[in-house]
Amino acid sequence: MIEVQQLTKHYRVHKRPPGLAAALKSLFKREYTAVKAVDGITFDIKAGERVGFLGPNGAGKTTTLKTLAGLLHPSSGQVRVDGHVPQKREAEYLKKIMLVMGQKQQLLWDLPPAETFEMNRAIYDVPRADFTRRMKELGDLLELGELVNKPTRQLSLGERMKCELAAALVHGPKVLFLDEPTIGLDVSMQVVMRDFIRRYNEQYGATLILTSHYMDDVAALCPRVIVIDKGTLSFDGKLDDLVQKVRPEKRVTLRFSQPVTREQVSPLGQVVTCEGAQAVLQVSHDQVNSVVGRALATLPVMDLNVENPPLEEVMSELFARSRANREEQAA
Amino acid sequence: MGRYLGLLSRQLRTSALLAAQYRWDFVVDGVVSLFFMATAIVPLFVVYGDASRPGIPGWSFGEALVVTGWFILLQGVLDGAVNPGLQAVIDHIRKGTLDFVLLKPADAQFLVSTARFQLWRVTSVVVALVVFVIAFSRVGRAPAVLDVAASLVLLVSATLLLYSLWILIVSAAFFVVKVDNLTYLFSSIFDAARWPSSVFPNVLRFVFTFVVPLALMTTFPAEAMLGRLESSALVGSLLGTLVFAAIARWTWLKAIGHYTSAGG
């Protein structure tokens, strides 16, 4: 469905040196530097897949997404989505895709969302019967109810985002590009959005690419992740494999019937925290069984829990490592 | 074509709904626009009020009033149909929401141009008609039917010209960062159209005819209405308008290309 080969996107940026004298000089003679927003990325995505783009700010996620949508022209490389070259922005292609950006909105601010839906129906040339059926389905899935008839400016951020999604789905797109769709939403609204996105994907077989800062979004929605860092692809595969690769250790949380000291716990493994009657250990994958056995035998354990380290930590470690690698190479 | 007419009526409906949302704005804007239309006439009284002054060579008071009528009419087109859309594009570029427009399977120029209308500016048409009636009663005769027809053709071409100028300005907004003042710039240049082009020195008259064709918008239609526009000038201005519109369209497409290959 989506094929990307050796995609690069370079910007020419005017170098702005500090100081008034330098600023005046730059009025006449400018120096430019090339910024490699995306620097040779290759991947394939099959129809119906849910893929998460991960990466720190400025990694090139949004640039890649916008290139796929046809908003940006690649500097070099090949991009094809369902047989189309996105940058040509053929009407036929645009009718197959949608883009939702959590920080920007297309809803008409002073009018109810229903007006934007109608406007999009006219623009996408959706037959009235299809439109009515689809809006009913979307209304049920997203629990829109009367929201669509209230002026957009009176809606909460979460309500607005739900309507924003509905507006982008009026034409029943096959490919969904979601750029930070849950940004700024509270936890319960994030869950609602995730459930909806997953159900939409399952019900209609739509392909979706998601970028998000909330690792929970990615964990809940995307079986496959692509990690982009400084414009290059540093991982492409299952989320679990990524965690295994970066942090092969598991987290063992122990709760005791009475307070224990750090010295009592430390023989078992690396202590992450030890406060009062609770301790968290970091233990390598193959050691988990023996550590749990020893803990039960030697300490007053009431309850225990084994899990992967938090995704946020995994990611920050991954990015820290690649930064260190780069610095090493540069040196 | 039918689809675009449907889209246009949808956009007009949206503008009507927006106007209805803010009823007091409607009233205030109406009063303000009447005030501005009145001020459009005042300078003429300054020039012609004192019999000892020569007035504008070649233009009697009544004839100059015809130009003012056209100025009011075109000002109405500018404020009612052209400027609101210009503002909408500038807002889109600033907020980065132009992306949504570019991803729609319809011509982006059409979508942004028809996004906003200030419908109550229709009042300008009424005021302009009143000014025409006063003007021709001063002139002492009614305009000939053919002359009115010619001036209506020029109205269409003037609107197209105004719109093309607008597209050129919007295209500039893709290249320069600070674009908020462009609408003011446009309005203040347009202000020169209130005078018959012959009041300007030769250089400016040339500029206002061929570079920023203000003369084609108000002086030419007024002359057509008065029955003294050469038919060659009529044909020339129509052709000129088409060339101008083609240049504007070409520049717009270039600007969009620039936006998509550079924007972040």
XYZ file of N, CA, C and O in Angstrom, chain A residues 9 11 66 69 71-73 89 91 94-95 97 99-101 104-106 108 110-112 115 118-120 122-125 151 153 164, chain B residues 3 6-7 10-11 13-15 17-18 21-22 95-100 102-106 111 116 256-257 259-264:
264
model
N 14.526 14.538 2.348
C 13.941 15.874 2.252
C 14.915 16.842 2.917
O 15.134 16.781 4.126
N 16.127 20.832 3.513
C 15.721 22.241 3.438
C 16.965 23.100 3.377
O 17.970 22.787 3.996
N 3.979 14.287 5.993
C 3.488 15.280 5.027
C 3.916 14.923 3.609
O 3.212 15.237 2.651
N 1.513 12.390 2.431
C 0.211 12.975 2.121
C 0.256 13.789 0.824
O -0.785 14.106 0.267
N 1.912 16.790 0.615
C 2.065 18.220 0.902
C 3.482 18.705 0.653
O 3.702 19.871 0.377
N 4.455 17.819 0.796
C 5.845 18.198 0.564
C 6.417 17.371 -0.577
O 6.080 16.196 -0.729
N 7.273 17.992 -1.347
C 7.928 17.273 -2.435
C 9.227 16.685 -1.912
O 10.007 17.407 -1.301
N -0.719 15.098 -6.130
C -2.004 15.458 -5.521
C -3.175 15.333 -6.496
O -4.010 16.235 -6.648
N -6.767 14.267 -7.741
C -8.034 14.216 -6.997
C -8.333 12.794 -6.542
O -8.773 12.558 -5.421
N -6.281 12.102 -3.471
C -6.709 12.868 -2.294
C -8.004 12.315 -1.704
O -8.261 12.450 -0.511
N -8.822 11.676 -2.565
C -10.063 11.097 -2.048
C -9.815 9.828 -1.243
O -10.701 9.330 -0.562
N -7.178 9.481 0.939
C -6.420 9.699 2.170
C -7.087 10.745 3.070
O -7.995 11.455 2.654
N -5.759 13.454 6.557
C -4.704 13.874 7.477
C -5.352 14.608 8.640
O -6.141 15.527 8.430
N -5.041 14.161 9.840
C -5.506 14.876 11.022
C -4.273 15.339 11.782
O -3.350 14.559 12.009
N -4.245 16.617 12.114
C -3.130 17.140 12.888
C -3.681 17.638 14.226
O -4.546 18.519 14.241
N -3.656 21.392 14.733
C -4.306 22.292 13.782
C -5.710 21.776 13.531
O -5.961 20.585 13.661
N -6.606 22.675 13.168
C -7.965 22.195 12.943
C -8.551 22.723 11.654
O -8.238 23.818 11.211
N -9.397 21.892 11.057
C -10.062 22.327 9.839
C -11.516 22.715 10.092
O -12.150 23.296 9.230
N -14.754 24.725 10.974
C -15.060 26.162 10.944
C -15.350 26.607 12.376
O -16.252 26.092 13.025
N -16.575 29.231 14.023
C -17.784 29.873 14.528
C -19.068 29.105 14.209
O -20.138 29.528 14.599
N -18.931 28.004 13.465
C -20.137 27.276 13.064
C -20.110 25.863 13.644
O -19.058 25.349 14.017
N -21.255 25.226 13.734
C -21.280 23.843 14.248
C -20.510 22.907 13.306
O -20.473 23.141 12.099
N -21.682 21.787 9.802
C -21.470 22.601 8.601
C -20.179 22.200 7.884
O -20.117 22.171 6.659
N -20.812 18.988 6.047
C -21.547 19.244 4.801
C -20.612 19.820 3.727
O -20.679 19.456 2.562
N -19.744 20.731 4.167
C -18.796 21.348 3.242
C -17.897 20.261 2.641
O -17.680 20.224 1.423
N -17.391 19.382 3.490
C -16.521 18.314 2.998
C -17.284 17.347 2.091
O -16.733 16.821 1.134
N -19.584 18.182 0.052
C -19.644 18.837 -1.256
C -18.282 18.783 -1.950
O -18.194 18.503 -3.139
N -17.205 19.015 -1.191
C -15.872 19.044 -1.799
C -15.468 17.658 -2.300
O -14.916 17.515 -3.382
N -15.758 16.629 -1.489
C -15.365 15.268 -1.874
C -16.406 14.600 -2.760
O -16.240 13.447 -3.148
N -17.515 15.321 -3.017
C -18.522 14.794 -3.913
C -19.072 13.456 -3.424
O -19.200 12.499 -4.192
N -21.824 25.290 18.078
C -20.683 25.961 17.434
C -19.363 25.399 17.947
O -19.229 25.126 19.142
N -16.548 26.609 18.553
C -15.818 27.329 19.600
C -16.337 27.010 20.996
O -15.662 27.274 21.985
N -13.256 16.674 14.715
C -12.170 16.852 13.742
C -11.936 15.524 12.998
O -11.786 15.497 11.772
N -20.472 20.893 -10.269
C -19.983 20.616 -8.930
C -19.443 21.892 -8.281
O -19.686 22.168 -7.111
N -22.179 24.069 -7.145
C -22.693 23.537 -5.876
C -21.802 23.950 -4.722
O -22.282 24.352 -3.653
N -20.475 23.857 -4.949
C -19.516 24.247 -3.913
C -19.651 25.724 -3.573
O -19.628 26.111 -2.408
N -22.540 26.354 -1.455
C -22.231 25.884 -0.107
C -21.410 26.941 0.663
O -21.680 27.262 1.812
N -20.419 27.498 -0.039
C -19.561 28.509 0.595
C -20.374 29.764 0.909
O -20.192 30.378 1.960
N -23.513 29.862 1.541
C -24.372 29.525 2.673
C -23.596 29.686 3.978
O -24.083 30.230 4.967
N -22.334 29.193 3.973
C -21.499 29.310 5.172
C -21.321 30.774 5.556
O -21.447 31.136 6.725
N -21.057 31.626 4.549
C -20.870 33.049 4.833
C -22.146 33.660 5.400
O -22.103 34.478 6.316
N -24.464 32.065 7.091
C -24.614 31.577 8.460
C -23.728 32.366 9.410
O -24.126 32.722 10.516
N -22.481 32.630 8.967
C -21.543 33.386 9.802
C -22.073 34.795 10.060
O -22.014 35.296 11.181
N -24.732 34.759 12.592
C -24.267 34.471 13.959
C -23.997 35.746 14.741
O -24.182 35.804 15.943
N -23.496 36.736 14.040
C -23.109 37.964 14.733
C -23.984 39.114 14.258
O -23.590 39.891 13.406
N -1.423 30.094 10.344
C -1.738 28.996 11.266
C -1.310 27.636 10.734
O -1.411 26.630 11.430
N -0.864 27.597 9.480
C -0.443 26.318 8.912
C -1.603 25.428 8.499
O -1.431 24.248 8.242
N -2.810 25.990 8.431
C -3.956 25.160 8.070
C -4.202 25.130 6.564
O -5.153 24.505 6.111
N -3.326 25.797 5.811
C -3.469 25.727 4.355
C -3.308 24.280 3.881
O -3.826 23.896 2.844
N -2.584 23.489 4.687
C -2.420 22.066 4.376
C -3.764 21.395 4.132
O -3.910 20.578 3.230
N -4.744 21.742 4.961
C -6.059 21.116 4.803
C -6.680 21.484 3.454
O -7.325 20.658 2.821
N -5.008 22.297 0.725
C -4.253 21.667 -0.366
C -4.564 20.178 -0.483
O -4.345 19.578 -1.519
N -5.078 19.584 0.598
C -5.382 18.149 0.548
C -6.796 17.867 0.062
O -7.217 16.721 0.009
N -7.527 18.917 -0.277
C -8.892 18.699 -0.769
C -8.855 18.445 -2.278
O -8.102 19.092 -3.000
N -9.681 17.504 -2.746
C -9.679 17.199 -4.185
C -10.496 18.218 -4.983
O -11.422 17.865 -5.689
N -10.157 19.496 -4.821
C -10.810 20.551 -5.600
C -9.760 21.633 -5.767
O -8.794 21.681 -5.013
N -11.158 27.189 -3.836
C -11.581 27.006 -2.446
C -11.258 28.223 -1.587
O -12.088 28.679 -0.813
N -14.829 33.088 1.924
C -15.535 34.079 2.745
C -16.137 35.191 1.891
O -15.483 35.704 0.994
N 2.131 28.040 -4.963
C 1.724 26.811 -4.281
C 2.854 25.789 -4.359
O 3.173 25.103 -3.390
N 3.490 25.703 -5.538
C 4.621 24.794 -5.702
C 5.741 25.136 -4.742
O 6.334 24.264 -4.119
N 5.415 26.712 -1.881
C 4.960 26.413 -0.532
C 5.163 24.940 -0.195
O 5.702 24.582 0.834
N 4.738 24.061 -1.125
C 4.798 22.651 -0.802
C 6.211 22.098 -0.852
O 6.494 21.092 -0.222
N 7.090 22.756 -1.606
C 8.428 22.169 -1.638
C 9.307 22.751 -0.540
O 10.392 22.262 -0.274
N 8.846 23.819 0.117
C 9.679 24.425 1.147
C 9.084 24.316 2.539
O 9.797 24.234 3.515
N 7.775 24.327 2.640
C 7.136 24.409 3.961
C 7.490 23.253 4.864
O 7.910 22.198 4.419
N 7.376 23.484 6.151
C 7.691 22.435 7.127
C 6.441 22.052 7.793
O 6.039 21.080 8.160
